[in-house]
Short mmCIF file of C-alpha atoms in Angstrom, two decimals:
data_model
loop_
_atom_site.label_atom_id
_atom_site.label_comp_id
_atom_site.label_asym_id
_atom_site.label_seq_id
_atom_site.Cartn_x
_atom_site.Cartn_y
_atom_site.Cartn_z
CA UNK A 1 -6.85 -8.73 51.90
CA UNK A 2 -7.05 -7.72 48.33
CA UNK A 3 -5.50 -9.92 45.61
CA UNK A 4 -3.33 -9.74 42.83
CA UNK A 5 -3.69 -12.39 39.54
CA UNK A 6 -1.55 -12.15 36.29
CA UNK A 7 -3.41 -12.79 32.56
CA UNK A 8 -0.63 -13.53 30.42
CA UNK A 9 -2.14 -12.62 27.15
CA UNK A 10 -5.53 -10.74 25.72
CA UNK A 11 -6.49 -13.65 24.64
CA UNK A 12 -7.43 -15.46 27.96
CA UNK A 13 -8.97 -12.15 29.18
CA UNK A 14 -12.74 -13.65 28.94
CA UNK A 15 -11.67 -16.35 31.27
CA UNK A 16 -11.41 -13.17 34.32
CA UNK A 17 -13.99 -10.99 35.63
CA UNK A 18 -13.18 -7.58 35.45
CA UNK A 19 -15.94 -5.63 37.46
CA UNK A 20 -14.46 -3.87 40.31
CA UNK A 21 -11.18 -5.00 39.82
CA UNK A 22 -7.94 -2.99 39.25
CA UNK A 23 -6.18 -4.06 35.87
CA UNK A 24 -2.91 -2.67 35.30
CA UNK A 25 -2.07 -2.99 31.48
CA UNK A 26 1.65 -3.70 30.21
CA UNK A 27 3.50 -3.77 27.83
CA UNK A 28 7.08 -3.64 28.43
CA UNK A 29 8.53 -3.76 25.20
CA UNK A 30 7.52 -1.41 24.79
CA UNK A 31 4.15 0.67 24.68
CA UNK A 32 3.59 1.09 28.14
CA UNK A 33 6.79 1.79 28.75
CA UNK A 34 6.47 4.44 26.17
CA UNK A 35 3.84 6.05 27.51
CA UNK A 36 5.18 6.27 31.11
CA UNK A 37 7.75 8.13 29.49
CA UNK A 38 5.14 10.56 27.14
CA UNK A 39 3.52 11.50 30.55
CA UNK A 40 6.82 11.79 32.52
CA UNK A 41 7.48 14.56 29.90
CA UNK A 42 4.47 16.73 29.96
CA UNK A 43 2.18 14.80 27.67
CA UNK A 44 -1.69 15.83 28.96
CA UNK A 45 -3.57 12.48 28.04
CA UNK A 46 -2.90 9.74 25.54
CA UNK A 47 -5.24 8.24 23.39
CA UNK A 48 -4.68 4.38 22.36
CA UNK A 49 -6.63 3.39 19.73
CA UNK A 50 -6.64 -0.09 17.70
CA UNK A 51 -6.15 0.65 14.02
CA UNK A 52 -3.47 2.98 11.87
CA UNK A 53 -6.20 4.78 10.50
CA UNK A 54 -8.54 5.71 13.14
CA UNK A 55 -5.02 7.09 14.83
CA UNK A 56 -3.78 8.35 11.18
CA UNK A 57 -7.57 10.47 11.92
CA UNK A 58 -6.60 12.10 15.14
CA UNK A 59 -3.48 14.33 13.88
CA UNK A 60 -6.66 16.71 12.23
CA UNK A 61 -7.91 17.04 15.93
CA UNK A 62 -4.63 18.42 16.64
CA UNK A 63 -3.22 15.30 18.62
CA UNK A 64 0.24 14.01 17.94
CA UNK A 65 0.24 10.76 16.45
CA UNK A 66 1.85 7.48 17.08
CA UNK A 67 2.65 4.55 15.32
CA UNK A 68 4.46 1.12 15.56
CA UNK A 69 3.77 -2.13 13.45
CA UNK A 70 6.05 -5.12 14.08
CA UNK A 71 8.83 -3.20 16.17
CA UNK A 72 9.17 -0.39 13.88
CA UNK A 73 7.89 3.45 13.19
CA UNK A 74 4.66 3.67 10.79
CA UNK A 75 5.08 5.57 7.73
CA UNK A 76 3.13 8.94 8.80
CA UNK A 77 3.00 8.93 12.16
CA UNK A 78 4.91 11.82 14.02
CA UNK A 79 6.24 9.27 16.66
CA UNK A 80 6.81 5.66 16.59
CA UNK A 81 7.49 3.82 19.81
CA UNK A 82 10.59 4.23 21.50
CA UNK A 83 10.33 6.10 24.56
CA UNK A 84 13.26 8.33 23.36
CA UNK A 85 11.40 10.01 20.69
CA UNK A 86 9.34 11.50 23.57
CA UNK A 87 12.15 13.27 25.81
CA UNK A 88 13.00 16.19 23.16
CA UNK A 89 9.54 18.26 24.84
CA UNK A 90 7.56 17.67 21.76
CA UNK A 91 5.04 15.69 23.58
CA UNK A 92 5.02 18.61 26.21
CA UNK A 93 1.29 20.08 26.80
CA UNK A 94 0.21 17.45 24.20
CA UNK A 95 -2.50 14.99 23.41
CA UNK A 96 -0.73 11.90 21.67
CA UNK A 97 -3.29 9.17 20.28
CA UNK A 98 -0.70 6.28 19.83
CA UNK A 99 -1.78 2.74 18.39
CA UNK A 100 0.87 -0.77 18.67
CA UNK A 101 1.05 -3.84 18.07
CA UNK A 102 -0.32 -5.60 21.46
CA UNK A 103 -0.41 -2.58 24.52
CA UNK A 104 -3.38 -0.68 23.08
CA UNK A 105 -5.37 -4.11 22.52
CA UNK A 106 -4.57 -5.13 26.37
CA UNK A 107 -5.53 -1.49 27.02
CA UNK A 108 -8.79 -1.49 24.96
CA UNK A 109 -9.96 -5.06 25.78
CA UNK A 110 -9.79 -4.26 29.90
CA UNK A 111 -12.32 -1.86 30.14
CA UNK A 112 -15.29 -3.43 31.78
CA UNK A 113 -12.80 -2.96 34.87
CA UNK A 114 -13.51 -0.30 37.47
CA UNK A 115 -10.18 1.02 37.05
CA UNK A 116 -7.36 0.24 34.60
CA UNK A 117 -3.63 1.50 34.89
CA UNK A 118 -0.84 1.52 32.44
CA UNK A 119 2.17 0.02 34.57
CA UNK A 120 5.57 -0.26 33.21
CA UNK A 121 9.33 -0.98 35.28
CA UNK A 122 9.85 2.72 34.93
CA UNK A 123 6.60 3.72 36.98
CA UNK A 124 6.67 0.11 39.29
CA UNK A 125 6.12 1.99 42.57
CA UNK A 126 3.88 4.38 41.45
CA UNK A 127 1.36 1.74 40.40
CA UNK A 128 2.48 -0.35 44.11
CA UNK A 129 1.24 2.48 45.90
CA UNK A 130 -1.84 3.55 44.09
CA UNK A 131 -2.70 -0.24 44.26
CA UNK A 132 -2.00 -0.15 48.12
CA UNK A 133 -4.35 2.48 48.38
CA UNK A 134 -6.94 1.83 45.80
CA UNK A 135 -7.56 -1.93 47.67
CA UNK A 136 -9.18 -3.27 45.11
CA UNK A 137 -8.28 -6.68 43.26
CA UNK A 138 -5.50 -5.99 40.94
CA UNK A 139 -5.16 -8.54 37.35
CA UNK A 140 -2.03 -7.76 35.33
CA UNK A 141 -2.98 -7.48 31.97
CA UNK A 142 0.09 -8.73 30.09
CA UNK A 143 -0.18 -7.60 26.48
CA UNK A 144 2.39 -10.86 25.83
CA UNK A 145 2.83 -10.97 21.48
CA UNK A 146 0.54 -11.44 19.02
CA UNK A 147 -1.32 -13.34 21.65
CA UNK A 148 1.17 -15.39 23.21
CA UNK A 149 2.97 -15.52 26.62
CA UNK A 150 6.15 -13.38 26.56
CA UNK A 151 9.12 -13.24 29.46
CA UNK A 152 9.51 -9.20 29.52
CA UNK A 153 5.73 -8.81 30.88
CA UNK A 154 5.62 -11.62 33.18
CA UNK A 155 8.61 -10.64 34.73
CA UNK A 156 6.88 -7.22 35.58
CA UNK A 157 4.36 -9.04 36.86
CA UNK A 158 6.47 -10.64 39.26
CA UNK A 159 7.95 -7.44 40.07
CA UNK A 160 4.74 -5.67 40.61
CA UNK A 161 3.40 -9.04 42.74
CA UNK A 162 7.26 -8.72 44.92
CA UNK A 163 6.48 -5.19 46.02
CA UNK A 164 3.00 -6.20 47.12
CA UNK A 165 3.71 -9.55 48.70
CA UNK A 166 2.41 -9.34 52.09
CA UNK A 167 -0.12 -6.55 51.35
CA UNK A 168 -2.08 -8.80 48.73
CA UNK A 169 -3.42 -12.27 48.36
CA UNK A 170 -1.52 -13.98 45.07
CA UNK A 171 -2.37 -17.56 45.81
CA UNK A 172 -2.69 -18.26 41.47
CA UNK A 173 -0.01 -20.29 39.45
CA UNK A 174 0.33 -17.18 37.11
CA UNK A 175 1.60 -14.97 39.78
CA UNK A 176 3.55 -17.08 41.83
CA UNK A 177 5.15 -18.62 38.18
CA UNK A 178 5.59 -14.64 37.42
CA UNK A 179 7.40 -14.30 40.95
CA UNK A 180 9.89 -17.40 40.11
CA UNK A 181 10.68 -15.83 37.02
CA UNK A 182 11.24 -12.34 38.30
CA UNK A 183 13.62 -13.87 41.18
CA UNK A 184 15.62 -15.73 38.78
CA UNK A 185 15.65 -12.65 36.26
CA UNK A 186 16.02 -9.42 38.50
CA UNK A 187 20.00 -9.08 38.87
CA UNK A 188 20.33 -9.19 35.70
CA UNK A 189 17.35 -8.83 33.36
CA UNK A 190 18.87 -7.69 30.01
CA UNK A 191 20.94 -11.09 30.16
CA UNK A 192 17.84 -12.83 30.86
CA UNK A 193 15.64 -11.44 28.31
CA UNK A 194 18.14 -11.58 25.65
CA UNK A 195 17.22 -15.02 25.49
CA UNK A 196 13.60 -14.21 24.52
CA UNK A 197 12.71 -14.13 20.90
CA UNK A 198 10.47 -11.51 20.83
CA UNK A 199 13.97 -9.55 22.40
CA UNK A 200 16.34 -10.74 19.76
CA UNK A 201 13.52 -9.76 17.25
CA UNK A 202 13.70 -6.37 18.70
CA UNK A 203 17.80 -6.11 18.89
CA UNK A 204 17.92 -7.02 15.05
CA UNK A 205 16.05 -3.87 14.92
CA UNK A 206 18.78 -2.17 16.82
CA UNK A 207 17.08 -0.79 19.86
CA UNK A 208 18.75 -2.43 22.71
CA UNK A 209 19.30 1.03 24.10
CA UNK A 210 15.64 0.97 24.18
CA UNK A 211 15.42 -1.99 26.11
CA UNK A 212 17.54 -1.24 28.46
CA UNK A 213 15.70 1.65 29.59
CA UNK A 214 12.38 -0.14 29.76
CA UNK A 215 13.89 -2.49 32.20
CA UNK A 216 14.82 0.36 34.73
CA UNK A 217 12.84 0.58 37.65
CA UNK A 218 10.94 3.41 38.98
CA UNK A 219 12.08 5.86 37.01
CA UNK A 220 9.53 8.42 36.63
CA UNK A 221 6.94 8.66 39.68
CA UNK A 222 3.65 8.45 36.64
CA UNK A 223 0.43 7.07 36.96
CA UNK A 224 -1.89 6.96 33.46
CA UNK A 225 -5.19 5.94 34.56
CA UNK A 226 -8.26 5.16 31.74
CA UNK A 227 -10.60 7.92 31.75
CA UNK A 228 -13.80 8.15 29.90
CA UNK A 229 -12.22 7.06 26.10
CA UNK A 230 -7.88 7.76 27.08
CA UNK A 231 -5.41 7.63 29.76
CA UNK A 232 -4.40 10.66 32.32
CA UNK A 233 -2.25 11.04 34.65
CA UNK A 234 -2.58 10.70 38.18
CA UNK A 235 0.52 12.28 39.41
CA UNK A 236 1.96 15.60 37.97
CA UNK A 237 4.57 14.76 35.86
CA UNK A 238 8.33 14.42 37.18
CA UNK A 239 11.41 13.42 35.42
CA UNK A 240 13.54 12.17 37.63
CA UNK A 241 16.17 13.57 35.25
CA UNK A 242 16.77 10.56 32.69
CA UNK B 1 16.96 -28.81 14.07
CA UNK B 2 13.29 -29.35 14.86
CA UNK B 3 11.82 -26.91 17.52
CA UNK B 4 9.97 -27.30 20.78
CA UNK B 5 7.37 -24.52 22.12
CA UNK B 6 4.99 -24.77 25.18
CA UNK B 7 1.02 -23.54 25.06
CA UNK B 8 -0.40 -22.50 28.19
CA UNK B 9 -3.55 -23.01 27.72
CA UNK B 10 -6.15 -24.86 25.25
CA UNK B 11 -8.03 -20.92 25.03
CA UNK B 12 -4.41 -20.20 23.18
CA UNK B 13 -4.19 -23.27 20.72
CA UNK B 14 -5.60 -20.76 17.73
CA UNK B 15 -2.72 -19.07 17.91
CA UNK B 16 -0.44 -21.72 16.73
CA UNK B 17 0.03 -24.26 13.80
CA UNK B 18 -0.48 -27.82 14.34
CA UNK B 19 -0.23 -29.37 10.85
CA UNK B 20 2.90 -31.45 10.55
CA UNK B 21 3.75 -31.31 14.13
CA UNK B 22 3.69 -33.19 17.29
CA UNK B 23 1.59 -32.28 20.25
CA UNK B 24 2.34 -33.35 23.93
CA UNK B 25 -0.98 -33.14 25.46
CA UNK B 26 -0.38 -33.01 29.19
CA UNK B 27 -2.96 -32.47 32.18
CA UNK B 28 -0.55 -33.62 34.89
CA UNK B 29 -3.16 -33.75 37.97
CA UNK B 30 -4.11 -35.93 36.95
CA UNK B 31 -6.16 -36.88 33.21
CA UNK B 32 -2.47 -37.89 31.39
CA UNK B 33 -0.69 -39.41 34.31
CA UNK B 34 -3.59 -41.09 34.88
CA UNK B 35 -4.19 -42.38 31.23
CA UNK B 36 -0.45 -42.98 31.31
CA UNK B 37 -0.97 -45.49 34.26
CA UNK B 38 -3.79 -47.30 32.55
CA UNK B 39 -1.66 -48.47 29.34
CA UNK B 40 0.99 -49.44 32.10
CA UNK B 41 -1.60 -51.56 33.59
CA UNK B 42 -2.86 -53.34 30.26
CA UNK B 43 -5.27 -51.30 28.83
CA UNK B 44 -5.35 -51.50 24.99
CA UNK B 45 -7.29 -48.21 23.97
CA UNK B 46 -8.68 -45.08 25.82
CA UNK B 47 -11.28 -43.28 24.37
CA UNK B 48 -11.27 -39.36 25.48
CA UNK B 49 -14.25 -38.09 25.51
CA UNK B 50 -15.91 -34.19 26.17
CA UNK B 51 -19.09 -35.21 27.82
CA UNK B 52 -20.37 -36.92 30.76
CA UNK B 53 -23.28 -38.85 28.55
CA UNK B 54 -21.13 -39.48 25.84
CA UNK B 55 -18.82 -41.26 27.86
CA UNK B 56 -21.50 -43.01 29.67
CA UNK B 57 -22.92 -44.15 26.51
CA UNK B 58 -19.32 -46.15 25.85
CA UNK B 59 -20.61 -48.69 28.79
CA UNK B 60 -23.11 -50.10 26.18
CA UNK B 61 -20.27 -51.00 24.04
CA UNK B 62 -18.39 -52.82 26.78
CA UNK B 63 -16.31 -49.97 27.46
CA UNK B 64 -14.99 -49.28 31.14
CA UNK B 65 -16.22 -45.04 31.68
CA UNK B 66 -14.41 -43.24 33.79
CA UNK B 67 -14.98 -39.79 34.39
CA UNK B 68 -13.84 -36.39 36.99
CA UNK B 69 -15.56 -33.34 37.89
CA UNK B 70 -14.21 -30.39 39.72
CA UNK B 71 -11.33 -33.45 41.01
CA UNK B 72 -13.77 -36.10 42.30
CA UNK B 73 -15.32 -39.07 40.37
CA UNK B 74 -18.59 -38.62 38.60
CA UNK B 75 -21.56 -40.68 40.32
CA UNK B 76 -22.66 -43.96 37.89
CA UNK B 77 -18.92 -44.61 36.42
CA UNK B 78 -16.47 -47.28 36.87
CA UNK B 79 -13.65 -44.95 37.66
CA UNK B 80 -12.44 -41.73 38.32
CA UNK B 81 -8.92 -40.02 37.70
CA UNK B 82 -7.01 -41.38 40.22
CA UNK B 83 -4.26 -43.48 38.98
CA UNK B 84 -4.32 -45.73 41.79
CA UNK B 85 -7.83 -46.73 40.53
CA UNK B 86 -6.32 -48.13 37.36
CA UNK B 87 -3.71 -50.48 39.42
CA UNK B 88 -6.00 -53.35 40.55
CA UNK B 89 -6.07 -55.38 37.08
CA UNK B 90 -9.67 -53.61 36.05
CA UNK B 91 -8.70 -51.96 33.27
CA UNK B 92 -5.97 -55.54 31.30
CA UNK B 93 -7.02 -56.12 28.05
CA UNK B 94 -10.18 -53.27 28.59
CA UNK B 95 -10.80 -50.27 26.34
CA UNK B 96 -11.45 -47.33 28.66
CA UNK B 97 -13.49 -44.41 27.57
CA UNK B 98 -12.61 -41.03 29.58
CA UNK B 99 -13.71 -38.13 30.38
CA UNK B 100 -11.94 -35.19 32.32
CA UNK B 101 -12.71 -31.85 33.03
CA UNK B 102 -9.53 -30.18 31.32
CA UNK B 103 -7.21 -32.96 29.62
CA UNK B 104 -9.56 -34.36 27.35
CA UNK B 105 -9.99 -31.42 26.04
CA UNK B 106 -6.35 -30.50 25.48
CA UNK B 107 -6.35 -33.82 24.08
CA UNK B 108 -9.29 -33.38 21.11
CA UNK B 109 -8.73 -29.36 20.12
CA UNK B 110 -5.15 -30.77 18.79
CA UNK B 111 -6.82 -32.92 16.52
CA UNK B 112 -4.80 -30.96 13.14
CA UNK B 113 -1.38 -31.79 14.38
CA UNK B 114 0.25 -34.75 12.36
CA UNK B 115 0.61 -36.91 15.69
CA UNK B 116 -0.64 -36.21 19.39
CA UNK B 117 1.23 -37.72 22.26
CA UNK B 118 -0.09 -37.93 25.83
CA UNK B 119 2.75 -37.13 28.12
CA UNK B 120 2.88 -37.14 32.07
CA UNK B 121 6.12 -36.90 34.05
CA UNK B 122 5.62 -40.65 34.70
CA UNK B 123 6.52 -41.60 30.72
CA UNK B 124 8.62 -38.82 30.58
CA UNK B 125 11.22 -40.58 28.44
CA UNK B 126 9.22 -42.23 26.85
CA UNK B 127 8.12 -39.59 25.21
CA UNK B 128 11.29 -37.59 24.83
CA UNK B 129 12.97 -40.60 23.10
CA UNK B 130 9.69 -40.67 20.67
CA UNK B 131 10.30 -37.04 20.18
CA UNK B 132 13.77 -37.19 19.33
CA UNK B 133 13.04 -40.46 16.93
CA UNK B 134 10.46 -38.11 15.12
CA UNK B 135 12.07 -34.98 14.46
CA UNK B 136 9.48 -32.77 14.04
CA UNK B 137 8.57 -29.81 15.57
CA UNK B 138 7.14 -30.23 18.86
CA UNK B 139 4.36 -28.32 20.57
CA UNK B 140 3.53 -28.73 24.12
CA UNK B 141 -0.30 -28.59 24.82
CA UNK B 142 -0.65 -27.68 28.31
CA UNK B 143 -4.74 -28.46 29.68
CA UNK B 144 -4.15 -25.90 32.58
CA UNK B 145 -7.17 -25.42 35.07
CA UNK B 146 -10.09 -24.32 33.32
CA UNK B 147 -8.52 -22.38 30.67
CA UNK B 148 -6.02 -20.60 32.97
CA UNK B 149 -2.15 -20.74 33.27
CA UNK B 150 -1.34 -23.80 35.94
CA UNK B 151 2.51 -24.58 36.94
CA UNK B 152 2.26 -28.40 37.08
CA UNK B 153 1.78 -28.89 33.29
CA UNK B 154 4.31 -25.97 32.96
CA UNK B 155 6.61 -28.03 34.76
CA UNK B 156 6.19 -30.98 32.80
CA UNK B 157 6.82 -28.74 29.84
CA UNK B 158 9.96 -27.42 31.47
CA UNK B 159 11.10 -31.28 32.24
CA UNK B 160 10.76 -32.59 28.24
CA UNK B 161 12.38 -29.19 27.25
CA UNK B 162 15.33 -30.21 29.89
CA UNK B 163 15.55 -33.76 28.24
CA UNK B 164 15.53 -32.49 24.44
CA UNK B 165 17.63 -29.35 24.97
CA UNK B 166 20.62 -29.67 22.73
CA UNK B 167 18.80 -31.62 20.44
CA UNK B 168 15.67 -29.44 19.69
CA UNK B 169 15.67 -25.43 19.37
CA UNK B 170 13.58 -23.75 22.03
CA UNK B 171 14.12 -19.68 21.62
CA UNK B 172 10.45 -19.22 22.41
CA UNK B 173 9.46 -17.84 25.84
CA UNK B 174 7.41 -20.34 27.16
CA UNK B 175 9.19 -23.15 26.84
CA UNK B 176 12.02 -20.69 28.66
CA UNK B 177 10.07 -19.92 31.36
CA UNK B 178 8.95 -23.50 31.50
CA UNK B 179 12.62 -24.48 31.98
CA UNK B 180 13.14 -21.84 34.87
CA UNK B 181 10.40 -22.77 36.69
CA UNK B 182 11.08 -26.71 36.28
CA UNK B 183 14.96 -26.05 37.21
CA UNK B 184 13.16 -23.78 40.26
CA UNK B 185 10.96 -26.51 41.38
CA UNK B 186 13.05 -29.97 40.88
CA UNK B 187 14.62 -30.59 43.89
CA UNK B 188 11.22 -31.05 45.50
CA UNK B 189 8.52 -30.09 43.24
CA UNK B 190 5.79 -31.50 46.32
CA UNK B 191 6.63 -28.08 47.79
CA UNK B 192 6.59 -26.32 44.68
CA UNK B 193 3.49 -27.14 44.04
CA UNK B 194 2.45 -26.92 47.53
CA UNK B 195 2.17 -23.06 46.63
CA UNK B 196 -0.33 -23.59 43.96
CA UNK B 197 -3.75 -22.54 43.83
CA UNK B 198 -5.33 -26.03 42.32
CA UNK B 199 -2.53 -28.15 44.21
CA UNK B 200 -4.49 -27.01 47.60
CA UNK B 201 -7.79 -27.43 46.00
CA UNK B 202 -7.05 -31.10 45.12
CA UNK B 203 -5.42 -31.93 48.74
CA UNK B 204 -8.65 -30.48 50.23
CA UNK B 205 -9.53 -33.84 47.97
CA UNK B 206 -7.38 -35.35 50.00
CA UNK B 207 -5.66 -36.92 47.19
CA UNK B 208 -2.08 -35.58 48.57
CA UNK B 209 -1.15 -39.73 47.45
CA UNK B 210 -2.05 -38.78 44.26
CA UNK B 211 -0.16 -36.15 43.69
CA UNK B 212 2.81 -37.62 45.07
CA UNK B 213 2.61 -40.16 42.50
CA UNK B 214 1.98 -37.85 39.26
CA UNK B 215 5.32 -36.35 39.85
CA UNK B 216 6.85 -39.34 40.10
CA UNK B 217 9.51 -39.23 36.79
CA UNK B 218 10.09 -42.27 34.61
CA UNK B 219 8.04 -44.84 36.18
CA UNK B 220 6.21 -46.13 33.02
CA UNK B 221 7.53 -47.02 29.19
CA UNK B 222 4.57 -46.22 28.07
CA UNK B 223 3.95 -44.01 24.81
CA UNK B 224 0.23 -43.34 24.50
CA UNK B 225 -0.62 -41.72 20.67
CA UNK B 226 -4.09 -40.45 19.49
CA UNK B 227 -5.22 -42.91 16.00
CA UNK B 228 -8.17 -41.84 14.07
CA UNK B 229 -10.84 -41.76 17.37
CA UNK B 230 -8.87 -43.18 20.26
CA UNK B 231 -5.23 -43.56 22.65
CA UNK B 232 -3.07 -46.77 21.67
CA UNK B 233 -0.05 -47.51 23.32
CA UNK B 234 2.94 -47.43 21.19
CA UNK B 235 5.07 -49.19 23.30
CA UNK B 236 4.73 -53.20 25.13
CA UNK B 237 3.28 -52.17 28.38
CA UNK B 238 5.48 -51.64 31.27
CA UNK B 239 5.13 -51.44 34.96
CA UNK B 240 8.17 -50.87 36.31
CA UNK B 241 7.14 -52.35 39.52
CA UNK B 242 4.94 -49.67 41.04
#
């Protein structure tokens, strides 16, 4: 049986081999859930990159470009990174290079694994089933902030580890604490999280319409996979009319 | 109010300031409840150590060694890391140099904060009333298993967070989670732990005794602080009868 262990921050990365294993990058609040949302409208591939100005570089190769420092839209970016900005059809047919704060680095850092996936609430079961039948290890690559554990990834962890329980091996303190957490959280996860610094940081920036929708499950029926030097996806895109 | 936050892991110490605070090093199975039951038995200073043949060295300066590998004493030492070792009078009036495969290391990266506290749920108290006679900001150093996430330190963290709330902020998420899991896992935290990955490995030890005992809450008033190169006990030794 396959198994599934949770890295709760880029920074312990070293400390887990990667070589034929599955990771599946996140980011809740909110890059991954961002891009779940690019692909779910049309978007072709994205292109996550580390630094404003290598990204700045990619709006001459016609790409869209995307932005975010500390919560908020970059100053010359056509999109920041709330997954609203990406539902008017301007991504549609597009290649968006997109750079934040802490998804692209969990993105970026993973790649010595054979396959990495960009999971978010709002594509859970897509990722469950391509895990089912991709039976490889899975680690969850939690992008956490600046470094540090944060509650909004772990608790997709635990979601992620609930719909494979049975199917996969998570015998590790970080997925079982991941589990807890997601038990204690589920019916009522904007509550939970609002306890969370990194969310108050965010609500003081007024998006808690943008957390809300992260924190919706299955959503859009997406899969960006890591190929070559960006992310694809898997399934053809479909809104499921959000 | 002064604050209270929780590191996961020694790999994630870089991340944080230490200067002016406290740090509760903790490495629950078993390096701090074992140190912990050493100053309850009489000894007057422990000297944690990285290496084997440093510690070894200590013997020439009439220094008790005691060191732990992989969770089972290392060959040519007076003692290993279970507490019950430390029980039999050996260690009264001795100065015991240490050396353990994850605590001691907690123990010597958090060498910049202003004080560094060894805390085990078995001087719980001890060290919350320390804490709240202090007032400063308090980080929680957890040693976790080889650099990785483990619940049993979390737990501890989530146990000082429960005695301090009210009286110390804690907004951060790990010291959150911390206090979900610990409220989670209270009732019967043998089971809890039962779950965990290292938990199993150490009862293949067959050392279920000893982790009976290091979850034991309260037993010692014992306040172990780091001065210049070693552990002195701030407080009169204690047993309280175990």
């Amino acid at each position: 049986m396959p198994s599934i262990d949770v890295c709760y921050s880029p920074e312990l990365l070293h400390l887990y081999e990667l070589e034929g294993k599955a990771v599946v990058a996140v980011d809740i609040l909110r890059a991954t859930s961002t891009m779940v949302t690019a692909f779910a409208h049309g978007a072709t591939d994205i292109i996550p990159v580390m630094q404003l100005e290598e990204c700045r570089a990619y709006a001459e190769q016609g790409c869209l470009t995307a932005a975010e420092r500390n919560g908020i839209k970059a100053e010359g970016f056509d999109l920041g990174n709330s997954p609203f900005a990406y539902m008017n059809g301007q991504v549609k047919d597009r290649t968006v290079a997109i750079t934040t704060t802490n998804g692209t680095r969990a993105i970026r850092m993973s790649e010595a694994a054979q396959e990495i996936i960009v999971g978010a609430f709002l594509n859970l079961e897509a990722v469950a089933q391509h895990l089912r039948e991709l039976q490889l290890d899975v680690l969850v690559v939690c992008a956490g902030w600046k470094g540090k554990f944060n509650l909004e990834d772990t608790l997709y962890a635990g979601a992620l580890a609930e719909r494979l329980q049975g199917e996969f091996e998570f015998e590790n303190d970080a997925t079982l604490a991941s589990l807890y957490l997601y038990h204690a959280a589920k019916d009522d996860m904007v509550t939970f999280l609002r306890q969370s610094s990194h969310v108050r940081r965010l609500e003081n920036l007024e998006i808690h319409k943008d957390i809300e929708f992260c924190l919706q499950h299955d959503t859009y029926n997406v899969l960006p996979v890591w190929k070559r030097d960006r992310l694809v996806n898997l399934k053809e895109f479909e809104s499921l009319g959000v």
